[in-house]
Each structure stands twice: as structure tokens, then as C-alpha cells.
Short mmCIF file of C-alpha atoms in Angstrom, two decimals:
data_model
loop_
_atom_site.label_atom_id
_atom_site.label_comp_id
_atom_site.label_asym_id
_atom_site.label_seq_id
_atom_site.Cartn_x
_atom_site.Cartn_y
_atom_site.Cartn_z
CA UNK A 90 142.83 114.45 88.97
CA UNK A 91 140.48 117.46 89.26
CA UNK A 92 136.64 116.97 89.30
CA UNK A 93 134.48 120.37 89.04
CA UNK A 94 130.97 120.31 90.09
CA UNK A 95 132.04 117.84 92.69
CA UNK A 96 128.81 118.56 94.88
CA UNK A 97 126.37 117.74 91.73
CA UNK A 98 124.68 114.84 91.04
CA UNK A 99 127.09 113.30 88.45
CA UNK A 100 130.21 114.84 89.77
CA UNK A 101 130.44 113.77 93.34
CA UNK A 102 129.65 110.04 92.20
CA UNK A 103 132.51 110.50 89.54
CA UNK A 104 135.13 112.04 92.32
CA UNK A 105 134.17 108.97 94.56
CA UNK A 106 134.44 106.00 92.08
CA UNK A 107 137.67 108.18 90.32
CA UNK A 108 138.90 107.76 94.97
CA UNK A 109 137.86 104.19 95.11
CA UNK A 110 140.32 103.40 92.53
CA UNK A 111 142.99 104.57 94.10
CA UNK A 112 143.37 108.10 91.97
CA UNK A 113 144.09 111.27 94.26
CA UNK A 114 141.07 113.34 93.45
CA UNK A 115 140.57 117.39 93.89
CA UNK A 116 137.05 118.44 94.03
CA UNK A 117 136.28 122.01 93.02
CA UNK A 118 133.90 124.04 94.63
CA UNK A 119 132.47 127.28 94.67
CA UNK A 120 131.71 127.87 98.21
CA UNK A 121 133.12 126.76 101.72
CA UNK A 122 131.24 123.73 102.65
CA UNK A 123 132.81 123.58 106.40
CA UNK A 124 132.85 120.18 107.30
CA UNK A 125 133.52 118.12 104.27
CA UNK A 126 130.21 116.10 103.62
CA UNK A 127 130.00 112.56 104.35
CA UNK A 128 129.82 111.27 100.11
CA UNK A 129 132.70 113.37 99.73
CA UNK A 130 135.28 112.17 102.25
CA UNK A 131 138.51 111.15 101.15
CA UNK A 132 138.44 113.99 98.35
CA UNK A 133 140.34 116.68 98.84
CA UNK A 134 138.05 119.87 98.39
CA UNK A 135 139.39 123.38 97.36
CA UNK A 136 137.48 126.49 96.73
CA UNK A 137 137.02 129.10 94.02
CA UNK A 138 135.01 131.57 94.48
CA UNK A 139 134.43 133.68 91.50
CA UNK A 140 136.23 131.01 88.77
CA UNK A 141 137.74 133.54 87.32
CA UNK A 142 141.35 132.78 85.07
CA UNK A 143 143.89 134.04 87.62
CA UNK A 144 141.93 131.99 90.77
CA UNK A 145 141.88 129.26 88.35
CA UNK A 146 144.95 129.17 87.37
CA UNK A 147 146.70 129.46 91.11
CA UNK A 148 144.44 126.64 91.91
CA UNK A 149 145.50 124.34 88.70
CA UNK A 150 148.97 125.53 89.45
CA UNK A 151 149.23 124.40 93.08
CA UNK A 152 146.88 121.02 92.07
CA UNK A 153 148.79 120.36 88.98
CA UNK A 154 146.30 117.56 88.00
CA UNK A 155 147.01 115.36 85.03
CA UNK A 156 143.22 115.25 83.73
CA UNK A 157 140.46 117.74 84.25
CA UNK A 158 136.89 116.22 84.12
CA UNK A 159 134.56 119.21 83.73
CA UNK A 160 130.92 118.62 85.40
CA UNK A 161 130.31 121.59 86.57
CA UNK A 162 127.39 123.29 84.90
CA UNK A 163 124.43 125.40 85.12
CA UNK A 164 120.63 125.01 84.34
CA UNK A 165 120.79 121.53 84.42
CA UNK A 166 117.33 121.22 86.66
CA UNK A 167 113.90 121.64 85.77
CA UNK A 168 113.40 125.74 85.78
CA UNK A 169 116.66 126.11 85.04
CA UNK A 170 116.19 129.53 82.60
CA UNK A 171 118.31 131.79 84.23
CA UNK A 172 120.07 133.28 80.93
CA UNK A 173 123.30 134.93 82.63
CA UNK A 174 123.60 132.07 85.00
CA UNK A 175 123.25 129.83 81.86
CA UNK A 176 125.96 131.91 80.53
CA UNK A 177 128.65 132.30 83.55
CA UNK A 178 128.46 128.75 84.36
CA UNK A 179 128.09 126.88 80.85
CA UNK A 180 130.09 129.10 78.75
CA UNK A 181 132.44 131.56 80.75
CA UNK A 182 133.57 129.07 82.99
CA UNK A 183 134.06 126.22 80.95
CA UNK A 184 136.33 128.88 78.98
CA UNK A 185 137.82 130.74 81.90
CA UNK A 186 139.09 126.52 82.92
CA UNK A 187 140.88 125.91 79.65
CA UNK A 188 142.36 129.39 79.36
CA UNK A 189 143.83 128.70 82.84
CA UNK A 190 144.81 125.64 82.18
CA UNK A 191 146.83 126.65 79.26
CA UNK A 192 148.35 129.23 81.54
CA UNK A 193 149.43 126.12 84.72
CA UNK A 194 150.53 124.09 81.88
CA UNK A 195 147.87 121.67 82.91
CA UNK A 196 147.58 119.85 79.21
CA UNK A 197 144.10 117.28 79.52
CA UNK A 198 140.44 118.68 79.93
CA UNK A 199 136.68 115.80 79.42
CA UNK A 200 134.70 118.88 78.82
CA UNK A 201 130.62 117.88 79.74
CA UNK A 202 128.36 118.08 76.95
CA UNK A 203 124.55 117.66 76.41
CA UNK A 204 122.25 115.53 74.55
CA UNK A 205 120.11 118.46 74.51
CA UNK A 206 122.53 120.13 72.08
CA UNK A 207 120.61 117.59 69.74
CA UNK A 208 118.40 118.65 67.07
CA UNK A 209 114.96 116.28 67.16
CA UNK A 210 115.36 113.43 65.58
CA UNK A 211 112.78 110.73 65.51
CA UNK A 212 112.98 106.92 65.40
CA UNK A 213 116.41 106.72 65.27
CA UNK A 214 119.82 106.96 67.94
CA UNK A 215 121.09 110.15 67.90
CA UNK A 216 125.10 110.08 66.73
CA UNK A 217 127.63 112.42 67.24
CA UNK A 218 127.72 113.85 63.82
CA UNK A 219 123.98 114.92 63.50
CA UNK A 220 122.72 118.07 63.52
CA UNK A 221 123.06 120.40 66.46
CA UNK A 222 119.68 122.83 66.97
CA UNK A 223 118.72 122.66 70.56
CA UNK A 224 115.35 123.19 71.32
CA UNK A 225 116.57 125.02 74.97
CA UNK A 226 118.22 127.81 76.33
CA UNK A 227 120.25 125.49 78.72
CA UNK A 228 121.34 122.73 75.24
CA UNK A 229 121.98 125.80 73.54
CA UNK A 230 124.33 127.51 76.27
CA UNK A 231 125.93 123.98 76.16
CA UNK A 232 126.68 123.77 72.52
CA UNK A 233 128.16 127.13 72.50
CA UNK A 234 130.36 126.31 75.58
CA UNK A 235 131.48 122.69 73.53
CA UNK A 236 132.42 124.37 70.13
CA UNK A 237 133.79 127.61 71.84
CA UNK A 238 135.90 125.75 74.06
CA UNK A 239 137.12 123.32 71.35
CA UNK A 240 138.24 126.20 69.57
CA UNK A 241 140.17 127.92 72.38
CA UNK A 242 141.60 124.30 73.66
CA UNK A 243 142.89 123.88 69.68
CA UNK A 244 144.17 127.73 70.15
CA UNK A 245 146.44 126.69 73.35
CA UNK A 246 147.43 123.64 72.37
CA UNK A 247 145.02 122.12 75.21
CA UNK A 248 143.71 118.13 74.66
CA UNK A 249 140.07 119.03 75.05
CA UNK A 250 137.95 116.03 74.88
CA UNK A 251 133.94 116.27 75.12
CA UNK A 252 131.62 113.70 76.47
CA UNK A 253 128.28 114.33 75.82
CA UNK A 254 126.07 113.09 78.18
CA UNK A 255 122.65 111.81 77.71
CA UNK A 256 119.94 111.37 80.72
CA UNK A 257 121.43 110.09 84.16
CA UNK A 258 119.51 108.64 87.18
CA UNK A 259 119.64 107.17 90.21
CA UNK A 260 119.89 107.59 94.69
CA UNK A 261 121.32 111.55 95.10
CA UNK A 262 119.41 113.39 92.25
CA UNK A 263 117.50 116.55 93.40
CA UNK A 264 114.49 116.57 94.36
CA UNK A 265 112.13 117.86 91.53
CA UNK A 266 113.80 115.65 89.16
CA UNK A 267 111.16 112.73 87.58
CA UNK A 268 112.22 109.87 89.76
CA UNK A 269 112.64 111.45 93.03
CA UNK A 270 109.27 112.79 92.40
CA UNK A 271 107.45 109.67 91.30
CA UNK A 272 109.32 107.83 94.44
CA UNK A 273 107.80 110.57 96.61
CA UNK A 274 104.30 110.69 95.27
CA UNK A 275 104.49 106.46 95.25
CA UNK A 276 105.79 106.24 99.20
CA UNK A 277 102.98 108.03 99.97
CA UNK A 278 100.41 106.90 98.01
CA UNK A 279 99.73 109.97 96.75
CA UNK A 280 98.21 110.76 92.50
CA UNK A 281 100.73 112.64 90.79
CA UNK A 282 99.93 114.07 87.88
CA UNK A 283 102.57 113.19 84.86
CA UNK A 284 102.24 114.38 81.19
CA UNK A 285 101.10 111.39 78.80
CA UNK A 286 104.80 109.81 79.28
CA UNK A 287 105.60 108.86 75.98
CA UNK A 288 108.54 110.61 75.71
CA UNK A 289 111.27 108.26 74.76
CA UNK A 290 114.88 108.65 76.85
CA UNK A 291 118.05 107.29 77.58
CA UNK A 292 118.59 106.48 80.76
CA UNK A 293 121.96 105.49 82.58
CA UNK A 294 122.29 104.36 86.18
CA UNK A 295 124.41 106.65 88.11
CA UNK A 296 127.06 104.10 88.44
CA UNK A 297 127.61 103.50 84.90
CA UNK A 298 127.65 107.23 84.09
CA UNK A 299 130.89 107.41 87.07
CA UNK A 300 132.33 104.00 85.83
CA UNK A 301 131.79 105.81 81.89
CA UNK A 302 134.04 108.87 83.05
CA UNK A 303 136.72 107.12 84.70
CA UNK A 304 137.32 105.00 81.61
CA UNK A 305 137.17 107.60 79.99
CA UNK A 306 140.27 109.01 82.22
CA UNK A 307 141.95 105.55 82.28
CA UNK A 308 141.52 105.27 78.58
CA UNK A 309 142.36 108.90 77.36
CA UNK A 310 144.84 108.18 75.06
CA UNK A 311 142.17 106.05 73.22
CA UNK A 312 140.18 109.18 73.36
CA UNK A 313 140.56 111.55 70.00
CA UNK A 314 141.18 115.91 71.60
CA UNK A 315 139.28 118.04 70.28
CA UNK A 316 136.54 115.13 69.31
CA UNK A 317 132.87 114.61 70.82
CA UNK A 318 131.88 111.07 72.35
CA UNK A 319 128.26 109.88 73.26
CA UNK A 320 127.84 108.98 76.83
CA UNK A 321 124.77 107.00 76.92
CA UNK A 322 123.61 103.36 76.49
CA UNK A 323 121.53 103.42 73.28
CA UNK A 324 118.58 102.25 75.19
CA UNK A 325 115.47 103.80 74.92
CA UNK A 326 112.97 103.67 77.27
CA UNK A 327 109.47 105.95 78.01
CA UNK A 328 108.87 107.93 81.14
CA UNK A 329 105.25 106.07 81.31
CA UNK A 330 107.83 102.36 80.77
CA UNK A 331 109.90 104.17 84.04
CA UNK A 332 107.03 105.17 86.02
CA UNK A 333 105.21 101.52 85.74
CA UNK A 334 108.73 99.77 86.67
CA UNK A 335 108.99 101.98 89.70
CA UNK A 336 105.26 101.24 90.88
CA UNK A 337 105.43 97.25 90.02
CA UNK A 338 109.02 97.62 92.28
CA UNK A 339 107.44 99.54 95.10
CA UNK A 340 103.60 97.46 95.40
CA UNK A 341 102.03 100.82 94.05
CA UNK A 342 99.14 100.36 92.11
CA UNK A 343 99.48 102.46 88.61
CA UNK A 344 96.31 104.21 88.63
CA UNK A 345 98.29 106.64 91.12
CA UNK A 346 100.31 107.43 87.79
CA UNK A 347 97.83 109.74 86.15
CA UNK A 348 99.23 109.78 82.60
CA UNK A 349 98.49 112.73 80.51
CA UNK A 350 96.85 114.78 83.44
CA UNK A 351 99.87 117.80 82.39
CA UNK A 352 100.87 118.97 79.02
CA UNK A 353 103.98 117.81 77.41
CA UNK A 354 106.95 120.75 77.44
CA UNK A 355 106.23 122.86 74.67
CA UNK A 356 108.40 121.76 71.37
CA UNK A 357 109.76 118.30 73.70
CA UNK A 358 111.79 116.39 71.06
CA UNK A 359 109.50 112.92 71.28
CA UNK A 360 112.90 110.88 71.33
CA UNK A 361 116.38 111.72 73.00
CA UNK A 362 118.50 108.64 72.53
CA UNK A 363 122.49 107.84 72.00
CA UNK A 364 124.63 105.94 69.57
CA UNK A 365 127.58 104.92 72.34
CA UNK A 366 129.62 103.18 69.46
CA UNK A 367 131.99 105.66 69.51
CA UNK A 368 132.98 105.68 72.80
CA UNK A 369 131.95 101.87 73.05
CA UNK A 370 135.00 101.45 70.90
CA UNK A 371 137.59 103.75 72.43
CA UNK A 372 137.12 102.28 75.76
CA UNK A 373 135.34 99.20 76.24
CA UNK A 374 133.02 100.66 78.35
CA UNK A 375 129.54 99.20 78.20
CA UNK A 376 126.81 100.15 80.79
CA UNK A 377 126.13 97.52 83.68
CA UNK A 378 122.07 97.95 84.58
CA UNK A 379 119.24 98.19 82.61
CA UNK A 380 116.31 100.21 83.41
CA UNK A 381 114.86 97.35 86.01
CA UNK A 382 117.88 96.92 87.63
CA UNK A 383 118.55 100.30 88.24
CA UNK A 384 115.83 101.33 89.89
CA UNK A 385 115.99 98.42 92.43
CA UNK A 386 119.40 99.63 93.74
CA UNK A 387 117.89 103.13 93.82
CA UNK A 388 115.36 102.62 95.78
CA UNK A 389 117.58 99.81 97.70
CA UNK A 390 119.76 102.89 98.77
CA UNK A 391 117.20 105.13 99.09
CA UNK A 392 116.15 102.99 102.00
CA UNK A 393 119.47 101.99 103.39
CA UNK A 394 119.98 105.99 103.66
CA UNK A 395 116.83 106.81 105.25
CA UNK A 396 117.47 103.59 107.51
CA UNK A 397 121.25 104.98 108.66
CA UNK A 398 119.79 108.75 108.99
CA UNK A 399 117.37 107.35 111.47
#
């Protein structure tokens, strides 16, 4: 098993549940760490510096892994603009991997999509055959980089699978992300200023989005190449309904929430939610926390981190 973006967010949780299986698990990285990191011992780390084809391919060679699980990506956090970044790490890499693939005879690739592809749809789950007209430079570098490398997988005779993944939280995401910064603001009793918060997600605990991908490896021949999947837990939820579960959860009073003190994102679909059916069915995979639920082992961790640092 290979795992890009194995020092992300998503991808080192993925690489560690995919290890705590009992799966031998590469991790591919674009720089030298030096000593592995604690969260990823046990996987075994291997570099590629410019992910070109021919690095790629000597890599996929020596690795030979039976399944490819394709996190790596670019723009993914706030700011994240950038347009040939966008385009080197969405769209010529995700390319450059199935072309070498091809080449090491390496025959399985879950390719990463984005609810963001999305066009706006209101009131309703989003499902995997509705329109695609992303409303950002990142969803649209990401629904280039889905059809483009369908097309090229079909090409080479490659099983390219997508997963598209909707909105994933929990202990380990960056630090300008929404939760990290309502957690900060909260600890220290500080106001933080939020946009009116009626923006409607779906959000999935970081464990079910790693326990979501490994069924999806475990369960691949249930899985359609060439086909897109939801990864989500048609759930829906507002940022002002995540913010007030995180102060109740912490003893913060909510008038440190200061709701509508920013301006929404500038053509913000008002609702970004999943129809999982799809993959529901393939795989029997059902999320394990809701909203609540998560949050308590977030900030559970959060603390047992801090406590071990210390």
C-alpha cells in the first residue's frame, strides 16, 4: 500500500489506521523529514522530490504496492490561491502518478476528489451525478485533475477510482482551519470574530474519514474504476451549530462567538452536503460520530497531547 500526502491532515491518519490493521504502508513524501515523526512511526517513508514520471515510477517500481490512495494535494487551506501550485500538485501530479503507474505495472489508484468540484445546490444532498461548476480555483484544479486523470487511467488500462471527499475535522488539522481557531480563541477566552455561520457543511470526524479509505481499500473490488464515490456522512450541520457545541463542551460562554462580525466568502455556496449512498452500498461503511461526539474526542486529544508534550 502507498499513501501520498502522508504528512497531511487526512493522509497521515489514513497511513496509520491502513498500519494498525496490519497492511505494510509506504508514505510518500516530498522532502527529507530526518527523523521519522512520532504519528508516523511504523510507516515506511520514501522521498520524491520533484514527482516527476521517471522518480515516480523507480519509486512504484521498487514499492510495487497493490493500491495507491492519492491524498496528496494542493490549496487545500484557507489562502490557498497559488494558481501554478494549484496546478503542479492537483493536476500534474495526480497525472504524472497514474502515468507512472502504468509504466511499474502498478494496476489500482483512490484518486482524492473535492466536494468543492460541486456546483451550489441548495436544500438538498449533493450526489455524485450533479453538476460540476466550482465556485474556486482550488475545486476547479480538482475537477480537472479527477476527469483528466480518469481519462488517462481508462487510456493505460489503470483501475482509477475517485473518492470525493467532503469536509473533514478533528485533533491534527492546521492551524487556521475553523476549529483549531475557535478552540484557540475559546481556551483563551478571547472574541473571535466569525462570519454569520450559517453556512451549512458536512462534517466527518477524522477517524471515520481514515476508517472510510481503508474500506474503501479492503472493499475495492466492490468499488466501480473509473467511477466517483461520495465520502461524506449526509449530515448537515452550520458552522454557528459547530461553534455553540464547541463552547457548551469547553464552559465558554457564546457571546465570545461574535456571529456575523466578518463577511461571508464572496459567492460561498450556502450548503455543501453529501449523498454517501453510493459508497454506503459498495462498502458498508457508515460514519461512527456525530458532530457532538466528535468534538469531545478532539478536544479529549487535544489535551492528552498538550498533557504528554509537557
Amino acid at each position: 500500500m502507498l499513501v501520498t500526502g502522508v504528512t497531511g491532515f487526512v493522509g497521515s491518519a489514513v497511513a496509520r489506521r491502513l498500519m494498525e490493521m496490519g497492511i505494510s504502508t509506504f508514505g510518500l513524501t516530498r522532502k527529507k523529514l530526518g527523523e521519522t515523526p512520532f504519528h508516523l512511526s511504523g510507516i515506511h517513508l520514501k522521498t520524491c522530490l520533484t514527482f516527476g514520471v521517471d522518480e515516480l515510477e523507480s519509486l512504484l517500481t521498487m514499492v510495487q504496492p497493490d493500491v495507491i490512495v492519492h491524498l496528496a494535494a494542493a490549496g487545500v487551506t484557507a489562502g490557498g490561491n497559488d494558481f501554478d501550485q494549484l496546478m503542479n500538485g492537483n493536476i500534474t501530479y495526480t497525472l504524472n502518478l497514474v502515468q507512472a503507474a502504468s509504466n511499474a505495472g502498478c494496476k489500482a489508484i483512490l484518486h482524492t476528489g473535492s466536494c468543492f468540484e460541486y456546483a451550489a445546490v441548495d436544500e438538498r444532498k449533493l450526489a455524485e451525478q450533479d453538476l460540476v461548476h466550482p465556485f474556486s480555483l482550488y475545486g476547479s484544479t480538482k475537477a480537472a485533475s479527477v476527469q483528466l486523470a480518469i481519462g488517462l487511467a481508462r487510456h493505460l488500462d489503470v483501475d482509477l477510482t475517485v473518492l470525493r471527499l467532503f469536509g473533514v475535522y478533528g485533533d491534527g488539522e492546521v492551524a487556521q482551519r475553523l476549529l483549531p481557531t475557535l478552540i484557540r480563541g475559546l481556551a483563551s477566552h478571547q472574541p473571535i470574530d466569525l462570519t454569520d455561520g450559517t453556512q451549512v457543511r458536512d462534517w466527518m470526524y477524522i477517524d471515520d474519514a481514515a476508517q472510510a479509505f481503508c474500506a474503501a481499500v479492503l472493499h475495492l473490488d466492490q468499488l466501480l474504476p473509473y467511477t466517483i464515490y461520495n465520502l461524506c456522512t449526509g449530515i448537515g450541520h452550520s458552522v454557528r451549530e459547530v461553534g455553540e457545541t464547541l463552547a457548551a463542551e469547553m464552559g465558554r460562554p457564546q457571546s465570545l462567538l461574535r456571529w456575523g462580525t466578518k463577511p461571508n466568502r464572496r459567492g460561498e455556496p450556502a450548503m455543501i452536503v453529501g449523498d454517501p449512498k453510493r459508497f454506503q452500498d459498495a462498502t458498508g461503511w457508515r460514519p461512527h460520530f456525530d458532530l457532538k461526539q466528535g468534538i469531545q474526542f478532539c478536544l479529549r486529544r487535544g489535551q492528552n497531547s498538550m498533557t504528554a508534550a509537557a
